[in-house]
XYZ file of C-alpha atoms in Angstrom:
586
model
C 22.684 28.338 -12.296
C 22.936 28.625 -8.505
C 22.605 32.308 -7.670
C 22.161 32.458 -3.906
C 22.691 30.015 -1.034
C 21.402 30.692 2.487
C 22.337 28.342 5.320
C 21.113 28.420 8.910
C 22.284 26.127 11.751
C 23.820 23.523 9.429
C 26.681 21.613 11.114
C 29.265 24.293 12.034
C 27.486 27.028 10.078
C 25.262 29.314 12.142
C 24.308 31.889 9.502
C 25.681 32.105 5.978
C 24.675 33.736 2.719
C 26.658 33.227 -0.486
C 26.117 34.830 -3.868
C 27.546 32.797 -6.737
C 28.037 33.939 -10.293
C 28.425 32.515 -13.761
C 31.673 30.830 -14.740
C 34.115 29.258 -12.278
C 33.345 29.710 -8.560
C 36.115 28.466 -6.253
C 36.097 27.693 -2.522
C 39.490 27.502 -0.823
C 40.671 27.174 2.751
C 42.701 25.010 5.054
C 41.891 21.339 5.467
C 38.920 21.008 7.824
C 37.882 24.636 7.381
C 34.358 23.618 6.347
C 34.440 23.782 2.550
C 32.752 20.409 2.148
C 30.058 21.463 4.641
C 28.892 24.037 2.102
C 28.699 21.374 -0.598
C 26.866 19.096 1.851
C 24.323 21.876 2.342
C 23.827 22.129 -1.431
C 23.370 18.364 -1.586
C 20.901 18.486 1.319
C 18.704 21.233 -0.124
C 18.433 19.184 -3.329
C 17.103 16.147 -1.475
C 20.321 14.380 -0.464
C 20.393 12.046 2.524
C 20.969 13.727 5.875
C 21.238 12.720 9.510
C 20.575 14.562 12.751
C 24.271 15.527 12.807
C 23.666 18.283 10.259
C 21.596 20.176 12.849
C 23.894 22.539 14.684
C 24.448 21.590 18.313
C 22.202 23.549 20.628
C 19.543 24.190 17.969
C 16.429 22.240 17.016
C 16.245 22.884 13.287
C 18.340 23.691 10.255
C 17.304 25.508 7.100
C 18.988 25.606 3.703
C 17.632 27.744 0.875
C 18.975 27.882 -2.681
C 17.918 30.234 -5.458
C 18.525 29.081 -9.037
C 18.128 30.921 -12.304
C 15.399 29.395 -14.471
C 15.188 28.697 -18.166
C 12.328 27.839 -20.504
C 12.656 24.065 -19.985
C 12.750 24.374 -16.178
C 9.766 26.728 -16.189
C 7.822 24.199 -18.265
C 8.677 21.378 -15.857
C 7.584 23.461 -12.864
C 4.297 24.163 -14.619
C 3.764 20.414 -15.130
C 4.269 19.937 -11.381
C 1.703 22.697 -10.722
C 4.348 24.891 -9.074
C 3.922 28.587 -9.791
C 6.893 30.775 -10.634
C 7.747 33.480 -8.109
C 9.206 35.499 -10.946
C 10.270 34.797 -14.496
C 13.971 34.404 -13.719
C 14.386 32.316 -10.543
C 13.191 29.344 -8.517
C 13.671 29.043 -4.742
C 14.267 25.643 -3.152
C 14.321 25.202 0.613
C 14.664 22.334 3.039
C 13.939 22.462 6.743
C 15.331 19.672 8.907
C 14.416 19.090 12.539
C 15.108 16.267 14.955
C 13.106 14.654 17.724
C 14.235 12.125 20.294
C 13.334 9.239 17.988
C 13.631 10.418 14.376
C 14.448 13.208 11.963
C 11.898 15.273 10.072
C 12.464 17.000 6.780
C 10.332 19.252 4.586
C 11.288 20.364 1.094
C 9.630 23.233 -0.735
C 9.907 24.603 -4.249
C 8.669 28.180 -4.519
C 6.888 27.614 -1.211
C 5.113 24.427 -2.370
C 5.734 21.243 -0.367
C 7.197 18.516 -2.602
C 8.144 14.868 -2.104
C 11.493 13.157 -2.641
C 10.638 11.984 -6.151
C 9.982 15.545 -7.311
C 13.211 16.720 -5.660
C 15.214 13.974 -7.371
C 13.831 14.991 -10.764
C 14.533 18.657 -10.065
C 18.069 17.909 -8.850
C 18.933 16.267 -12.173
C 17.911 19.457 -13.961
C 19.909 21.791 -11.710
C 23.119 20.372 -10.234
C 25.590 17.527 -10.648
C 28.134 16.917 -7.876
C 31.430 15.176 -8.684
C 34.066 14.104 -6.175
C 37.219 12.026 -6.320
C 35.390 9.511 -4.145
C 33.356 8.585 -7.202
C 36.154 6.148 -8.066
C 34.012 3.608 -6.216
C 31.170 4.274 -8.645
C 33.508 3.823 -11.607
C 33.880 0.204 -10.500
C 30.128 -0.389 -10.606
C 28.909 -1.702 -13.927
C 25.479 -0.168 -13.309
C 26.939 3.337 -12.869
C 29.211 2.979 -15.896
C 26.216 1.769 -17.916
C 24.153 4.779 -16.841
C 26.958 7.162 -17.805
C 27.293 5.593 -21.246
C 23.533 5.613 -21.831
C 23.240 9.284 -20.903
C 26.150 10.041 -23.197
C 24.411 8.107 -25.990
C 21.550 10.596 -25.987
C 17.756 10.483 -26.105
C 17.473 7.750 -28.743
C 19.552 5.354 -26.646
C 17.622 6.185 -23.474
C 14.324 5.631 -25.295
C 15.542 2.226 -26.500
C 16.516 1.368 -22.931
C 13.016 2.319 -21.783
C 11.551 0.097 -24.498
C 13.649 -2.781 -23.141
C 12.375 -2.138 -19.625
C 8.803 -2.452 -20.924
C 9.634 -5.549 -23.000
C 11.297 -7.148 -19.975
C 8.142 -6.667 -17.890
C 6.054 -8.334 -20.615
C 8.539 -11.222 -20.844
C 8.572 -11.664 -17.066
C 4.789 -11.864 -17.011
C 4.776 -14.504 -19.773
C 7.561 -16.457 -18.059
C 5.790 -16.308 -14.700
C 2.520 -17.513 -16.238
C 4.326 -20.481 -17.801
C 6.197 -21.348 -14.599
C 3.012 -21.159 -12.560
C 1.332 -23.427 -15.088
C 4.165 -25.934 -14.882
C 4.372 -25.726 -11.111
C 0.667 -26.489 -10.792
C 0.831 -29.453 -13.185
C 0.682 -32.025 -10.359
C -2.307 -30.259 -8.881
C -3.805 -30.173 -12.352
C -3.486 -33.949 -12.719
C -5.063 -34.489 -9.321
C -7.874 -32.141 -10.237
C -8.236 -33.897 -13.583
C -8.715 -37.263 -11.857
C -11.291 -35.823 -9.484
C -13.253 -34.064 -12.213
C -13.177 -37.140 -14.434
C -14.633 -39.267 -11.638
C -17.332 -36.705 -10.873
C -18.309 -36.289 -14.524
C -18.514 -40.046 -14.965
C -20.578 -40.476 -11.805
C -22.955 -37.640 -12.616
C -23.150 -38.646 -16.263
C -24.043 -42.214 -15.304
C -26.819 -40.837 -13.090
C -28.436 -39.434 -16.258
C -29.639 -36.270 -14.565
C -32.115 -34.310 -16.625
C -34.937 -32.648 -14.676
C -34.490 -30.864 -11.380
C -37.917 -32.130 -10.097
C -37.272 -35.790 -10.921
C -36.966 -36.759 -7.264
C -40.369 -35.280 -6.390
C -41.952 -37.088 -9.337
C -40.413 -40.403 -8.304
C -41.540 -39.989 -4.723
C -45.103 -39.442 -5.949
C -44.890 -42.524 -8.157
C -43.551 -44.570 -5.258
C -46.479 -43.500 -3.073
C -48.940 -44.514 -5.809
C -47.332 -47.914 -6.389
C -47.180 -48.596 -2.675
C -50.932 -47.877 -2.187
C -52.467 -49.395 -5.347
C -55.136 -51.423 -3.475
C -56.128 -48.492 -1.292
C -56.389 -46.238 -4.330
C -58.523 -48.799 -6.222
C -60.953 -49.168 -3.341
C -61.203 -45.450 -2.785
C -61.760 -44.715 -6.475
C -64.547 -47.349 -6.606
C -66.269 -45.762 -3.610
C -66.077 -42.352 -5.216
C -67.493 -43.734 -8.446
C -70.405 -45.361 -6.611
C -71.153 -42.197 -4.689
C -71.143 -40.096 -7.809
C -72.714 -42.269 -10.453
C -73.615 -45.891 -9.758
C -74.344 -47.509 -6.418
C -74.087 -51.299 -6.651
C -73.574 -51.920 -2.950
C -75.855 -53.454 -0.325
C -77.461 -50.092 0.160
C -78.320 -49.800 -3.506
C -81.397 -47.792 -2.612
C -79.149 -44.914 -1.564
C -79.321 -42.308 -4.325
C -76.040 -41.182 -5.999
C -74.974 -37.636 -6.582
C -76.082 -38.022 -10.182
C -79.536 -39.171 -9.032
C -79.888 -36.249 -6.655
C -78.833 -33.773 -9.320
C -81.389 -35.338 -11.707
C -84.169 -34.915 -9.167
C -83.091 -31.327 -8.569
C -83.112 -30.655 -12.303
C -86.708 -31.950 -12.599
C -87.897 -29.733 -9.760
C -86.190 -26.644 -11.181
C -87.563 -27.385 -14.621
C -91.096 -27.187 -13.209
C -90.249 -24.043 -11.296
C -88.887 -22.293 -14.388
C -92.320 -22.579 -16.010
C -93.580 -20.223 -13.335
C -90.453 -18.093 -12.853
C -88.003 -17.713 -15.708
C -85.479 -16.068 -13.405
C -84.567 -19.568 -12.163
C -83.215 -20.527 -15.585
C -79.655 -19.680 -14.525
C -79.903 -22.040 -11.569
C -81.236 -24.742 -13.835
C -78.248 -24.264 -16.125
C -75.900 -24.573 -13.160
C -77.554 -27.847 -12.118
C -77.128 -29.221 -15.617
C -73.432 -28.122 -15.646
C -72.959 -29.866 -12.313
C -74.515 -33.038 -13.729
C -72.054 -33.001 -16.615
C -69.079 -32.313 -14.301
C -70.059 -35.096 -11.906
C -70.505 -37.507 -14.806
C -67.018 -36.597 -16.126
C -65.448 -37.027 -12.686
C -67.191 -40.369 -12.281
C -65.956 -41.518 -15.673
C -62.345 -40.475 -15.004
C -62.214 -41.918 -11.486
C -63.634 -45.176 -12.809
C -60.993 -45.276 -15.554
C -58.285 -44.420 -12.998
C -59.337 -47.269 -10.739
C -59.562 -49.764 -13.580
C -56.072 -48.839 -14.815
C -54.397 -49.170 -11.427
C -52.236 -52.265 -11.254
C -49.727 -53.462 -8.709
C -46.195 -53.426 -10.229
C -43.570 -54.663 -7.723
C -40.772 -54.485 -10.307
C -41.482 -50.847 -11.141
C -41.750 -50.055 -7.453
C -38.287 -51.531 -6.905
C -36.886 -49.507 -9.811
C -38.361 -46.317 -8.396
C -36.986 -47.041 -4.931
C -33.527 -47.669 -6.402
C -33.624 -44.454 -8.429
C -34.681 -42.457 -5.380
C -31.745 -43.871 -3.393
C -29.373 -43.024 -6.256
C -30.608 -39.444 -6.514
C -30.387 -38.914 -2.755
C -26.798 -40.161 -2.831
C -26.023 -37.675 -5.610
C -27.656 -34.865 -3.630
C -25.640 -35.687 -0.505
C -22.402 -35.353 -2.509
C -23.244 -32.535 -4.895
C -26.436 -30.946 -3.455
C -28.106 -29.728 -1.367
C -30.708 -30.032 -4.138
C -30.939 -31.962 -7.375
C -30.818 -28.654 -9.246
C -27.473 -27.908 -7.534
C -26.161 -31.332 -8.533
C -27.137 -30.745 -12.178
C -25.430 -27.310 -12.098
C -22.305 -28.904 -10.602
C -22.335 -31.489 -13.385
C -22.466 -28.813 -16.086
C -19.728 -26.793 -14.394
C -17.513 -29.836 -13.904
C -17.848 -30.776 -17.571
C -16.596 -27.307 -18.553
C -13.671 -27.466 -16.101
C -12.746 -30.935 -17.306
C -12.778 -29.750 -20.905
C -10.454 -26.877 -19.975
C -8.057 -29.179 -18.139
C -8.181 -31.724 -20.932
C -6.995 -28.997 -23.287
C -4.255 -27.929 -20.830
C -1.441 -29.406 -22.882
C -2.444 -27.050 -25.657
C -2.540 -24.231 -23.073
C 1.038 -25.001 -22.009
C 2.132 -24.970 -25.626
C 0.476 -21.592 -26.087
C 2.209 -20.229 -22.986
C 5.545 -21.576 -24.196
C 5.030 -19.929 -27.561
C 4.068 -16.655 -25.886
C 7.147 -16.755 -23.652
C 9.360 -17.544 -26.624
C 7.878 -14.672 -28.634
C 8.315 -12.229 -25.725
C 11.901 -13.374 -25.145
C 12.694 -13.037 -28.830
C 11.297 -9.508 -28.848
C 13.328 -8.694 -25.727
C 16.577 -10.079 -27.148
C 16.053 -8.198 -30.404
C 15.543 -4.970 -28.464
C 18.648 -5.740 -26.368
C 20.679 -6.396 -29.515
C 19.642 -3.021 -30.903
C 20.581 -1.344 -27.609
C 23.954 -3.113 -27.605
C 24.603 -1.823 -31.110
C 23.733 1.714 -30.020
C 25.943 1.373 -26.930
C 28.863 0.149 -29.020
C 28.512 3.184 -31.259
C 28.239 5.537 -28.269
C 31.171 3.734 -26.616
C 33.425 4.357 -29.619
C 32.479 8.026 -29.603
C 33.097 8.262 -25.851
C 36.490 6.550 -26.230
C 37.576 9.114 -28.795
C 36.309 12.073 -26.788
C 37.696 10.870 -23.428
C 41.161 10.401 -24.934
C 40.909 13.845 -26.515
C 39.913 15.337 -23.144
C 42.671 13.477 -21.238
C 45.578 14.450 -23.490
C 45.641 18.094 -22.323
C 45.590 16.741 -18.750
C 49.148 15.388 -19.106
C 47.971 11.949 -20.270
C 49.162 12.048 -23.879
C 49.688 8.276 -24.208
C 46.562 7.148 -22.390
C 44.527 4.219 -23.689
C 40.817 3.994 -22.948
C 38.202 1.510 -24.054
C 34.528 0.937 -23.285
C 34.312 -2.843 -22.907
C 30.851 -4.289 -23.563
C 30.322 -7.968 -22.698
C 27.089 -9.822 -23.436
C 25.003 -10.979 -20.467
C 21.527 -12.349 -19.940
C 18.758 -9.841 -20.688
C 17.806 -7.509 -17.837
C 15.505 -4.474 -17.615
C 18.502 -2.341 -18.646
C 19.733 -4.488 -21.516
C 22.049 -7.450 -21.969
C 25.428 -5.786 -21.470
C 28.072 -5.605 -18.767
C 29.991 -2.388 -19.350
C 33.451 -1.675 -17.960
C 35.756 1.295 -18.469
C 39.160 -0.153 -19.416
C 42.211 2.053 -18.881
C 45.962 2.119 -19.364
C 47.890 5.338 -18.635
C 51.254 3.954 -19.720
C 52.336 2.853 -23.214
C 52.929 -0.869 -23.567
C 50.761 -1.785 -20.582
C 47.564 -3.775 -21.160
C 44.127 -2.325 -20.594
C 42.745 -3.007 -17.113
C 39.528 -1.973 -15.350
C 39.791 1.734 -14.581
C 38.712 1.340 -10.953
C 41.555 -1.152 -10.334
C 44.297 0.588 -12.306
C 44.070 4.368 -12.024
C 45.908 6.224 -9.280
C 44.188 8.963 -7.305
C 45.479 11.679 -9.608
C 44.620 9.691 -12.725
C 41.114 9.041 -11.414
C 40.654 12.761 -10.741
C 41.616 13.617 -14.293
C 39.424 10.876 -15.743
C 36.349 12.051 -13.818
C 37.019 15.605 -14.935
C 37.345 14.475 -18.556
C 34.144 12.434 -18.237
C 32.185 15.383 -16.863
C 33.656 17.570 -19.569
C 32.188 15.184 -22.148
C 28.791 15.411 -20.476
C 28.982 19.198 -20.287
C 28.916 19.250 -24.073
C 25.647 17.317 -24.409
C 22.884 17.813 -21.845
C 24.421 18.699 -18.494
C 22.597 20.563 -15.703
C 23.183 24.274 -15.234
C 25.597 23.860 -12.312
C 28.451 21.373 -11.944
C 30.074 20.944 -8.526
C 33.572 19.482 -8.132
C 34.698 18.551 -4.627
C 38.518 18.415 -4.514
C 38.660 16.909 -7.991
C 42.340 17.946 -8.121
C 43.512 15.938 -5.094
C 46.689 13.990 -5.782
C 47.958 16.162 -8.646
C 50.396 19.029 -8.902
C 52.428 21.102 -11.326
C 51.566 20.760 -15.001
C 48.673 18.389 -14.272
C 47.133 20.874 -11.845
C 47.357 23.586 -14.491
C 45.693 21.264 -17.011
C 42.854 20.630 -14.563
C 42.484 24.366 -14.006
C 42.270 24.923 -17.761
C 39.678 22.148 -18.111
C 37.516 23.520 -15.292
C 37.676 26.948 -16.873
C 36.709 25.425 -20.219
C 33.685 23.659 -18.697
C 32.629 26.901 -17.009
C 32.018 28.377 -20.459
C 29.008 26.045 -20.846
C 27.893 25.591 -17.217
C 28.375 27.289 -13.910
C 31.144 25.480 -11.983
C 31.545 25.325 -8.193
C 34.878 23.882 -7.149
C 36.482 23.097 -3.793
C 40.248 23.075 -4.273
C 43.611 23.220 -2.532
C 45.439 24.027 -5.761
C 46.516 27.654 -6.236
C 46.702 27.019 -9.998
C 42.988 26.141 -10.010
C 41.985 28.927 -7.628
C 43.759 31.506 -9.783
C 41.388 30.722 -12.672
C 38.292 31.563 -10.607
C 35.745 34.093 -11.766
C 34.544 34.291 -8.134
C 36.747 33.235 -5.239
C 35.632 32.471 -1.660
C 37.833 31.763 1.364
C 36.388 29.377 3.948
C 37.678 29.436 7.511
C 36.764 28.478 11.049
C 36.454 30.882 13.936
C 36.014 30.243 17.643
C 33.575 32.718 19.143
C 32.550 33.550 22.663
C 28.832 32.848 22.598
C 28.054 35.628 25.091
C 30.197 38.475 23.830
C 30.589 37.301 20.242
C 34.355 37.727 20.327
C 36.899 35.621 18.527
C 38.815 34.776 21.703
C 37.229 33.376 24.798
C 37.694 35.576 27.852
C 36.029 33.202 30.287
C 32.699 35.011 30.263
C 30.884 32.581 27.949
C 30.950 29.288 26.088
C 33.235 28.862 23.089
C 31.578 27.860 19.802
C 33.190 27.071 16.466
C 31.619 28.566 13.363
C 32.384 28.491 9.649
C 32.892 31.817 7.951
C 33.106 32.511 4.218
C 34.713 35.608 2.784
C 34.234 36.698 -0.809
C 37.649 37.663 -2.173
C 36.375 40.500 -4.295
C 39.616 42.347 -4.962
C 43.042 41.491 -6.289
C 44.897 41.903 -2.990
C 42.635 39.492 -1.125
C 42.958 36.905 -3.865
C 46.749 37.305 -3.982
C 47.008 36.760 -0.227
C 44.851 33.619 -0.404
C 46.829 32.182 -3.326
C 50.064 32.875 -1.471
C 48.646 31.051 1.544
C 47.683 28.088 -0.652
C 51.148 27.970 -2.235
C 52.847 27.506 1.153
C 56.406 26.228 1.493
C 57.770 29.552 0.278
C 58.940 32.740 1.902
C 56.290 35.421 2.175
C 57.924 37.430 -0.605
C 58.239 34.421 -2.912
C 54.673 33.339 -2.181
C 53.320 36.781 -3.062
C 55.351 36.833 -6.265
C 54.117 33.359 -7.153
C 50.519 34.411 -6.497
C 50.940 37.482 -8.718
C 52.289 35.296 -11.514
C 49.334 32.935 -11.190
C 46.835 35.778 -11.371
C 48.585 37.255 -14.396
C 48.711 33.868 -16.077
C 45.011 33.301 -15.396
C 44.117 36.743 -16.705
C 46.099 36.172 -19.887
C 44.514 32.739 -20.280
C 41.049 34.253 -20.110
C 42.092 36.813 -22.697
C 43.502 34.098 -24.939
C 47.160 35.074 -24.368
C 50.161 32.976 -23.365
C 52.656 33.936 -20.688
C 56.337 33.541 -21.289
């Protein structure tokens, strides 16, 4: 419930403080007096859109502060947002708006804590709902009608709608994956051709060892220099073991080691410490003999092989070609071959992948449509209940023969279901049902919106409901019916109502008169005496006694003599008092 509203420098309001109470709070005044400015301030403090025009001319900032009574649920929500309670019974919301030469700045606070727009939107839904006759535009929007019906359907319906939103995201992801796969099919075929060629080329190269090129280059060098290697190995053999050349008298290494062994053998007889050196000489003899044997075998086995040399040269050229394309090393080429084989296998199995994606998309779509079908069933049930209740609410509003239907037409699945929902309406017997937004007159639309909000007030409505001239376009018995309905709603929620109807104003639990005054800015007088600048301000007077209320109701009645207007106002006040007491006037 809105308890206190403070406004500073908002449009035509310089300073204003209003205390509201439970039940029906009514704002009256002449057209253009500034009643809607007060409602605009309430909308602004709750995060509504504003422009620099709301800042009073001649000032740099505006401030709106609203104090609401709390309940257990609201206190719990504030705790979740890490906002401390100032006291156990109230929450204070403020919004400061300032303008610069290029933009507008706004800061919202809850109990002194800065909050963002998302938090304010959530809090607004828990505190206030504003209804105006201008909402007839929203009645024509299927999305708004759908939201109304879903809220009316309760938590179970809203949870099912959330489940559909999640299922739709999953379906979209599956559908997108499939479409991307199909879109890239041409690229896939091109890639498949390229990979097939590379795998065939690399496979034909029979790559196995990363050092094959080095080994082949060594073999090529050996085959190219067979004669040189034979001659050199023979010379080494002669030097080490057997000298058959012209200088055959030249001792070999083996001969020299033998002579050295003989000398050391004699020396050991006189000095046993030389035994280790003797052993080393003997080891050297054995090593030289082994080297001589192996080098001799090596030389004897060397043969010129032109055919093998050609094969090696060809293989080296092939490997270098592979390295140029897939290198820079043979190891890199082998790694590319292994990787390409894996990619080719994946692409070769792509048809199966597409089938899997198609099956996944189909399964996700089936799950989505099943969830949508369940939501449609729940909406149909809620729609029937809303039809019955709306008609019941409209009958006391002088619409005894009204027809109303919630039309639900199947559409393609969306994040909010697969239904297009339209409110169908016929106020006159014998006339076919037509879309409400195209059929209802201004007065009929006012009564429908009031009936709709009355339905919501009985389920899970916020603590305060605001009606901005909901009674425009009606009079007489219909106006009295609207007054009765507003009073009925005020039993469950606090109601703030801007009205021009004396029948509605008479039912108020708290009544405020809104007016404009022209002040002299220097002297603060109502009339300008030429000593200062004139400024228009909005003033609000609480009509806290019977005489003030009677005068205001007489003013609203208009078109009567002063005496008749006063008498009419007295009758309205008596009628309202009897209505509150459960009596009927004659």
